Amino acid sequence: MGLGVRWTLHGDGRTPAPGAVVRPDERLSWPRTAGLGAQHVVAMFGASFVAPVLMGLDPNLAIMMSGVATMIFLLATRGRVPSYLGCSLSFVGVAAVIRAQGGTSATVTGAVLVVGAALFAIGLAVQKFGARIIHAAMPPVVTGAVVMLIGFNLAPVTASTYWPQDQWVALLTMLFTGLAVVCLRGFWSRIAIFLGLVFGYLISWVFDAVFGMIHSQSAAGKVTDHWRLDFSAVAQADWVGLPSFHGPSFQWSAILVALPVVIALVAENAGHVKAVGEMTGDPLDDKLGTAISADGAASVLSTALGGPPNTTYSENIGVMAATRVYSTAAYWAAACFALLFGLCPKFGAVVAAIPGGVLGGITVILYGMIGLLGAQIWVHNKVDLRNPLNLVPVAAGVIIGVGGVSLKISDNFELGGIALGTIVVLSGYHVLRALAPAHLKTQEPLLDEGTSAYDEESGEEKPGGNGEEKSGGAAS
């Protein structure tokens, strides 16, 4: 079987005919393919810049490993699933919690490495048993709640860490980013976060020139006089060099905080594979397990070297939808560009210099969007929150996760926040479902096409109840 690295030229290699699409195994001319690859890199820049900075990890290594992860993914799926793997924002919250508990960068990457290994194992299970095991174990009512509490758990980080560094830059950046998301069209709306970063840089530079230093909380948490935009590290950085590597460190308390994110990653991958299949006209249900395990393997490799985990990016799926070019050759080009950026320390220094106020404005929107993706999963799958079987575990788990409620098990072990909230939602739903009266479990089944087709082919009876069989996808 081929590795999906051979492409036939589409038409004349210049412009697709009206209404035509460039399939994954096709390509345009190499200069145009390189241009499309650069466009994909720009599309993933915003989130892939912000995520490692928020996690306290090296942005150069993050960009480099996103290129490596994309190559691994394309090879594993044999070129059938055109997707870019960038730094996952789902882990930003757990990184903040781990660091608040005294964890280091090694502790963060060690915990996330275990999540990547768990994701890899889930992918293997899906390959063997089919997508129905995802729908049975993690129905949309559960995945939606976990994604929601992961996003909203981040609210205190914005309120106490980033926004106070410069409230006016944060406010202006938030307004600009919001306008860019809503008012821009096509490709430009897909890079709204990146445009917000650029705007924030410019505003910070203008404020420094007009108002001088600001007296506020610094990135270190101390109230001092400091410049909003400090490029001193950029001047000292080399143009060419390797990013900084470090090994992982494993602590059970950190691992338990990070593990719930695997639910969000499964939902992301399932949603993205389904979306790509619909766009390309090539049903990809048989590649779901492979995609999940490839994502997990790439994340294990990245975190083993000190980088962040990776996931498929909806921003790049949006670029494909806008251009109707699904060629995996463009993703190989994007991965090569990412590798080159990762070898430029000066580029990483520019990313690391993002002012705190800029991050404050962007994260207000970004963290809220992550949380509301949970609600989108509920709406898409028609989850009925009037049903107490759905309402009770979700209500309890979300409040525990968002509010930071904790449960002290012993003097040295405590569950709280995201970890405890996820346990309550997941175990609470399945326990209550086992004990609930029949009339709470008799809603009409809401199967997605992939699962429905799978069950019909295997001759198995389709399960029903509460819309849990349909998988929802969360964006990156």
PDB file of C-alpha atoms in Angstrom, residues 13 24 37 60 76 134 147 150 157 205 209 212 228-229 295 306 310 316 333 342 357 369 382 393 406 417 439 460 470:
ATOM      1  CA  GLY A  13      -1.908  22.620 -12.735  1.00  0.00           C
ATOM      2  CA  PRO A  24      -6.169  14.649  -1.870  1.00  0.00           C
ATOM      3  CA  GLY A  37       1.178  25.371   1.957  1.00  0.00           C
ATOM      4  CA  ASN A  60       9.881  27.373  18.200  1.00  0.00           C
ATOM      5  CA  ALA A  76      -0.330   7.092   8.809  1.00  0.00           C
ATOM      6  CA  ILE A 134     -16.684   6.061  21.145  1.00  0.00           C
ATOM      7  CA  VAL A 147     -15.158  20.516  26.403  1.00  0.00           C
ATOM      8  CA  ILE A 150     -12.116  22.726  29.980  1.00  0.00           C
ATOM      9  CA  VAL A 157      -6.289  32.733  34.053  1.00  0.00           C
ATOM     10  CA  TRP A 205       4.028  49.724  20.290  1.00  0.00           C
ATOM     11  CA  ALA A 209       5.661  55.489  22.126  1.00  0.00           C
ATOM     12  CA  GLY A 212       5.767  55.484  27.929  1.00  0.00           C
ATOM     13  CA  ARG A 228       4.408  46.710  27.025  1.00  0.00           C
ATOM     14  CA  LEU A 229       6.462  45.455  24.080  1.00  0.00           C
ATOM     15  CA  ASP A 295      -2.635  12.150  16.549  1.00  0.00           C
ATOM     16  CA  GLY A 306       9.545  19.027  25.462  1.00  0.00           C
ATOM     17  CA  ASN A 310      -1.009  18.344  18.708  1.00  0.00           C
ATOM     18  CA  ASN A 316      -6.942  24.545   8.023  1.00  0.00           C
ATOM     19  CA  ALA A 333       4.565  21.927   1.918  1.00  0.00           C
ATOM     20  CA  GLY A 342      11.171  26.054  14.048  1.00  0.00           C
ATOM     21  CA  GLY A 357      -2.399  42.664  27.504  1.00  0.00           C
ATOM     22  CA  MET A 369     -15.052  29.873  22.246  1.00  0.00           C
ATOM     23  CA  LYS A 382     -29.830  17.492  19.784  1.00  0.00           C
ATOM     24  CA  PRO A 393     -24.357  14.992  35.710  1.00  0.00           C
ATOM     25  CA  SER A 406     -11.789  20.009  45.016  1.00  0.00           C
ATOM     26  CA  GLY A 417     -11.305  21.287  38.775  1.00  0.00           C
ATOM     27  CA  HIS A 439     -38.996   6.399  30.125  1.00  0.00           C
ATOM     28  CA  GLU A 460     -26.000  -5.263  14.931  1.00  0.00           C
ATOM     29  CA  LYS A 470     -23.828  10.794  17.389  1.00  0.00           C
TER      30      LYS A 470
END
